[in-house]
Amino acid sequence: MRKKIIAGNWKMNTHLGDGMLLASDLIQIVKEEGHNGVNIVVCPPFLHIALMQNILKETASPIHLGAQNCYTQNFGAFTGEISPSMLSSFGVEYVIVGHSERREYFNESPPFIVQKIKALLENNITPIYCCGEKLEVREVSQHLSFVCNQITECLFGFSATEIEKIVIAYEPIWAIGTGKTASTEQAQEMHQEIRSHIAKKIGKNSADKISILYGGSLRIQNAAELFAQADIDGGLIGGASLKAREFIDITKKMKI
């Protein structure tokens, strides 16, 4: 069975006190109500990771620790960067790579993203690889081929065994903060296409082991319908992950 994963991407939000309060609330709710077999991942800003590790360890919480980014090297003269080996030493299990905001605002190229994925795998950290199209791509009906090309250029240089270790997150960029909404059918269509495209490269059995998350303004109102789809294995959640009750309620919509 594929892992069911709900990952919260806090992005550049929460000062220290706010972050620790949010973490404490999440941990308390999960302790009292359980996690239904869902792998809950929290990706706070770098500055919170050490304290987050401590509080998760002290409470023996089943919540997994993630990070929002990393560099391609483990050590060196790279001022301001954080390496995969450093993250691993703090108990980080997942790292988001290829996010649309990193691609657009920081000009991260496919070859650079590939280097990050390679470094993460070498440090036994699970990459959450993001892919997705803008509105202009969807409007000319090139969305399926566009996203499949993103999969090809960043993942198909790895072995089948390595690809199986990567989590994929589909972000319909055109439906995030635009007032437009991706339907359940549109989300499932893309997830199915991604899995089918990977199966052509590494085989159906291997492709069926890969968790594919939905990252398009997922919220409590649409979570159950989305999670019921055959190829949607969870979510990468932004704004809603900053509200402990709402975030956990979304995870409860996932049926294992």
Short mmCIF file of C-alpha atoms in Angstrom, two decimals:
data_model
loop_
_atom_site.label_atom_id
_atom_site.label_comp_id
_atom_site.label_asym_id
_atom_site.label_seq_id
_atom_site.Cartn_x
_atom_site.Cartn_y
_atom_site.Cartn_z
CA MET A 1 0.00 0.00 0.00
CA ARG A 2 1.21 3.50 -0.82
CA LYS A 3 1.91 5.84 2.07
CA LYS A 4 -0.84 8.37 2.73
CA ILE A 5 0.87 11.67 3.47
CA ILE A 6 -0.41 15.06 4.57
CA ALA A 7 2.43 17.61 4.60
CA GLY A 8 2.13 21.12 5.97
CA ASN A 9 4.28 23.76 4.29
CA TRP A 10 4.44 26.73 6.66
CA LYS A 11 6.42 28.73 4.07
CA MET A 12 7.89 32.02 5.44
CA ASN A 13 5.41 32.28 8.30
CA THR A 14 5.40 32.23 12.11
CA HIS A 15 7.80 33.92 14.49
CA LEU A 16 9.34 31.67 17.12
CA GLY A 17 6.55 31.89 19.68
CA ASP A 18 3.83 31.44 17.07
CA GLY A 19 5.62 28.46 15.57
CA MET A 20 6.10 26.68 18.87
CA LEU A 21 2.46 27.31 19.83
CA LEU A 22 1.32 25.87 16.49
CA ALA A 23 3.59 22.86 16.95
CA SER A 24 2.31 22.28 20.50
CA ASP A 25 -1.30 22.49 19.34
CA LEU A 26 -0.67 20.00 16.52
CA ILE A 27 1.08 17.57 18.83
CA GLN A 28 -1.65 17.80 21.47
CA ILE A 29 -4.48 17.22 18.98
CA VAL A 30 -2.71 14.22 17.44
CA LYS A 31 -1.98 12.81 20.91
CA GLU A 32 -5.64 13.08 21.91
CA GLU A 33 -7.25 12.09 18.62
CA GLY A 34 -4.68 9.94 16.82
CA HIS A 35 -3.57 10.20 13.21
CA ASN A 36 -5.62 7.48 11.50
CA GLY A 37 -2.54 5.90 9.94
CA VAL A 38 -1.77 9.05 7.95
CA ASN A 39 1.85 10.20 7.79
CA ILE A 40 1.66 13.79 9.05
CA VAL A 41 4.64 15.92 8.00
CA VAL A 42 5.36 19.45 9.23
CA CYS A 43 7.75 21.67 7.23
CA PRO A 44 8.51 24.78 9.32
CA PRO A 45 11.01 27.54 8.50
CA PHE A 46 14.64 26.53 9.04
CA LEU A 47 14.90 28.58 12.25
CA HIS A 48 12.27 26.40 13.94
CA ILE A 49 13.66 23.00 13.00
CA ALA A 50 15.90 22.41 16.03
CA LEU A 51 13.18 23.30 18.51
CA MET A 52 10.64 21.34 16.50
CA GLN A 53 12.87 18.28 16.66
CA ASN A 54 13.15 18.62 20.43
CA ILE A 55 9.43 18.97 21.05
CA LEU A 56 8.58 16.06 18.74
CA LYS A 57 11.17 13.88 20.48
CA GLU A 58 10.16 14.89 24.00
CA THR A 59 6.50 14.16 23.30
CA ALA A 60 7.20 10.99 21.29
CA SER A 61 4.90 12.44 18.65
CA PRO A 62 4.26 10.45 15.45
CA ILE A 63 4.45 13.67 13.45
CA HIS A 64 7.32 13.66 10.95
CA LEU A 65 9.71 16.60 10.54
CA GLY A 66 10.28 18.11 7.12
CA ALA A 67 12.06 21.11 5.62
CA GLN A 68 11.11 23.51 2.84
CA ASN A 69 14.40 23.52 0.95
CA CYS A 70 18.03 22.44 0.95
CA TYR A 71 21.26 22.91 -0.98
CA THR A 72 22.99 20.40 -3.23
CA GLN A 73 26.16 19.87 -1.17
CA ASN A 74 26.73 18.54 2.35
CA PHE A 75 29.48 20.99 3.34
CA GLY A 76 31.44 23.87 1.87
CA ALA A 77 31.74 27.61 1.30
CA PHE A 78 28.09 28.22 0.43
CA THR A 79 27.12 31.14 2.63
CA GLY A 80 23.54 31.06 3.82
CA GLU A 81 22.73 27.56 2.59
CA ILE A 82 21.51 24.53 4.54
CA SER A 83 22.73 21.08 3.54
CA PRO A 84 20.90 17.74 3.46
CA SER A 85 23.37 16.25 5.93
CA MET A 86 22.69 19.09 8.38
CA LEU A 87 18.95 18.51 8.05
CA SER A 88 19.42 14.79 8.55
CA SER A 89 21.33 15.43 11.78
CA PHE A 90 18.24 17.26 13.08
CA GLY A 91 15.94 14.36 12.28
CA VAL A 92 14.45 15.82 9.11
CA GLU A 93 12.83 13.04 7.06
CA TYR A 94 11.28 14.97 4.16
CA VAL A 95 12.36 18.01 2.10
CA ILE A 96 10.29 19.91 -0.46
CA VAL A 97 12.09 20.43 -3.79
CA GLY A 98 11.03 22.01 -7.07
CA HIS A 99 8.26 24.08 -5.49
CA SER A 100 6.70 26.55 -7.92
CA GLU A 101 7.77 29.46 -5.72
CA ARG A 102 11.40 28.30 -5.78
CA ARG A 103 11.26 27.89 -9.55
CA GLU A 104 9.68 31.30 -10.15
CA TYR A 105 11.18 33.57 -7.50
CA PHE A 106 14.63 31.99 -7.23
CA ASN A 107 15.06 30.74 -10.80
CA GLU A 108 15.75 27.15 -9.75
CA SER A 109 16.40 25.13 -12.90
CA PRO A 110 15.64 21.44 -13.51
CA PRO A 111 19.36 20.46 -13.36
CA PHE A 112 19.69 22.24 -10.01
CA ILE A 113 16.59 20.48 -8.70
CA VAL A 114 18.02 17.14 -9.84
CA GLN A 115 21.17 17.83 -7.82
CA LYS A 116 19.06 18.50 -4.73
CA ILE A 117 17.11 15.27 -5.17
CA LYS A 118 20.35 13.32 -5.58
CA ALA A 119 21.81 14.86 -2.42
CA LEU A 120 18.66 14.13 -0.43
CA LEU A 121 18.52 10.50 -1.50
CA GLU A 122 22.18 10.09 -0.59
CA ASN A 123 21.30 11.32 2.90
CA ASN A 124 18.28 9.02 3.20
CA ILE A 125 15.84 11.94 3.16
CA THR A 126 12.63 11.67 1.15
CA PRO A 127 12.27 14.41 -1.48
CA ILE A 128 8.79 15.83 -2.02
CA TYR A 129 9.14 16.79 -5.68
CA CYS A 130 6.72 19.49 -6.83
CA CYS A 131 5.42 19.86 -10.38
CA GLY A 132 2.57 21.80 -11.95
CA GLU A 133 1.45 24.17 -14.67
CA LYS A 134 0.40 27.81 -14.94
CA LEU A 135 -2.92 28.95 -16.37
CA GLU A 136 -1.54 29.76 -19.82
CA VAL A 137 -0.34 26.18 -20.20
CA ARG A 138 -3.70 24.70 -19.23
CA GLU A 139 -5.63 27.10 -21.44
CA VAL A 140 -3.91 25.70 -24.53
CA SER A 141 -4.44 22.11 -23.32
CA GLN A 142 -0.74 21.44 -22.86
CA HIS A 143 -0.99 20.73 -19.12
CA LEU A 144 -0.58 16.97 -19.28
CA SER A 145 2.48 17.01 -21.50
CA PHE A 146 3.97 19.95 -19.60
CA VAL A 147 3.82 18.21 -16.22
CA CYS A 148 4.99 14.90 -17.68
CA ASN A 149 7.99 16.74 -19.08
CA GLN A 150 8.73 18.09 -15.60
CA ILE A 151 8.69 14.51 -14.33
CA THR A 152 10.96 13.36 -17.16
CA GLU A 153 13.56 16.10 -16.81
CA CYS A 154 13.93 15.88 -13.02
CA LEU A 155 13.22 12.23 -12.15
CA PHE A 156 13.98 9.97 -15.08
CA GLY A 157 17.73 10.18 -14.58
CA PHE A 158 17.31 8.15 -11.40
CA SER A 159 16.95 4.39 -11.09
CA ALA A 160 13.58 2.75 -10.49
CA THR A 161 14.58 2.04 -6.90
CA GLU A 162 15.43 5.70 -6.36
CA ILE A 163 12.27 6.98 -8.02
CA GLU A 164 10.19 4.76 -5.73
CA LYS A 165 11.64 6.69 -2.77
CA ILE A 166 10.45 10.07 -4.09
CA VAL A 167 7.11 11.61 -3.17
CA ILE A 168 5.50 13.75 -5.89
CA ALA A 169 3.28 16.77 -5.24
CA TYR A 170 1.16 18.15 -8.06
CA GLU A 171 0.54 21.90 -7.80
CA PRO A 172 -1.98 23.38 -10.25
CA ILE A 173 -0.37 26.80 -10.05
CA TRP A 174 -3.31 28.33 -11.90
CA ALA A 175 -5.65 27.36 -9.04
CA ILE A 176 -3.57 28.71 -6.15
CA GLY A 177 -4.57 32.18 -4.95
CA THR A 178 -6.22 33.04 -8.28
CA GLY A 179 -9.87 32.57 -7.45
CA LYS A 180 -10.01 29.65 -9.90
CA THR A 181 -10.65 26.17 -8.59
CA ALA A 182 -9.40 22.83 -9.84
CA SER A 183 -12.16 20.24 -9.89
CA THR A 184 -11.73 16.80 -8.40
CA GLU A 185 -11.82 15.38 -11.93
CA GLN A 186 -9.03 17.69 -13.08
CA ALA A 187 -6.88 16.74 -10.08
CA GLN A 188 -7.40 13.00 -10.56
CA GLU A 189 -6.75 13.29 -14.30
CA MET A 190 -3.33 14.81 -13.66
CA HIS A 191 -2.40 12.39 -10.88
CA GLN A 192 -3.37 9.45 -13.07
CA GLU A 193 -1.35 10.87 -15.95
CA ILE A 194 1.70 11.33 -13.72
CA ARG A 195 1.50 7.76 -12.47
CA SER A 196 0.95 6.41 -15.98
CA HIS A 197 3.93 8.41 -17.30
CA ILE A 198 6.17 7.04 -14.56
CA ALA A 199 4.90 3.51 -15.20
CA LYS A 200 6.09 3.74 -18.80
CA LYS A 201 9.59 4.41 -17.46
CA ILE A 202 9.91 2.09 -14.46
CA GLY A 203 6.92 -0.26 -14.71
CA LYS A 204 3.45 -0.27 -13.18
CA ASN A 205 4.44 -2.10 -10.00
CA SER A 206 7.05 0.52 -9.17
CA ALA A 207 4.82 3.44 -10.17
CA ASP A 208 2.07 2.11 -7.93
CA LYS A 209 4.38 2.44 -4.92
CA ILE A 210 4.81 6.21 -5.34
CA SER A 211 2.73 8.60 -3.25
CA ILE A 212 1.37 11.52 -5.28
CA LEU A 213 0.07 14.45 -3.25
CA TYR A 214 -2.29 17.22 -4.31
CA GLY A 215 -1.17 20.78 -3.62
CA GLY A 216 -3.85 23.02 -5.07
CA SER A 217 -5.55 25.02 -2.31
CA LEU A 218 -6.63 21.87 -0.53
CA ARG A 219 -9.08 22.66 2.26
CA ILE A 220 -11.54 20.97 4.57
CA GLN A 221 -14.41 21.47 2.12
CA ASN A 222 -12.82 19.52 -0.74
CA ALA A 223 -10.43 17.18 1.09
CA ALA A 224 -12.65 14.11 1.37
CA GLU A 225 -13.64 14.15 -2.30
CA LEU A 226 -10.04 14.61 -3.43
CA PHE A 227 -8.65 11.93 -1.12
CA ALA A 228 -11.25 9.47 -2.40
CA GLN A 229 -9.65 9.53 -5.86
CA ALA A 230 -7.63 6.50 -6.91
CA ASP A 231 -4.35 8.33 -7.55
CA ILE A 232 -4.44 11.06 -4.89
CA ASP A 233 -2.46 9.88 -1.86
CA GLY A 234 -2.55 12.98 0.30
CA GLY A 235 -1.85 16.66 0.19
CA LEU A 236 0.80 19.36 0.37
CA ILE A 237 -0.97 22.08 2.30
CA GLY A 238 0.02 25.73 2.61
CA GLY A 239 -2.20 28.25 4.41
CA ALA A 240 -4.42 25.69 6.14
CA SER A 241 -1.35 24.11 7.78
CA LEU A 242 -0.97 27.27 9.90
CA LYS A 243 -4.19 26.45 11.75
CA ALA A 244 -3.72 23.33 13.86
CA ARG A 245 -7.38 22.36 14.11
CA GLU A 246 -8.06 22.85 10.42
CA PHE A 247 -4.89 21.01 9.39
CA ILE A 248 -5.67 17.96 11.51
CA ASP A 249 -9.30 17.97 10.39
CA ILE A 250 -8.05 17.78 6.81
CA THR A 251 -5.92 14.74 7.67
CA LYS A 252 -9.02 13.07 9.10
CA LYS A 253 -10.64 13.18 5.66
CA MET A 254 -8.08 10.64 4.47
CA LYS A 255 -9.41 7.12 4.72
CA ILE A 256 -6.75 4.41 5.08
#
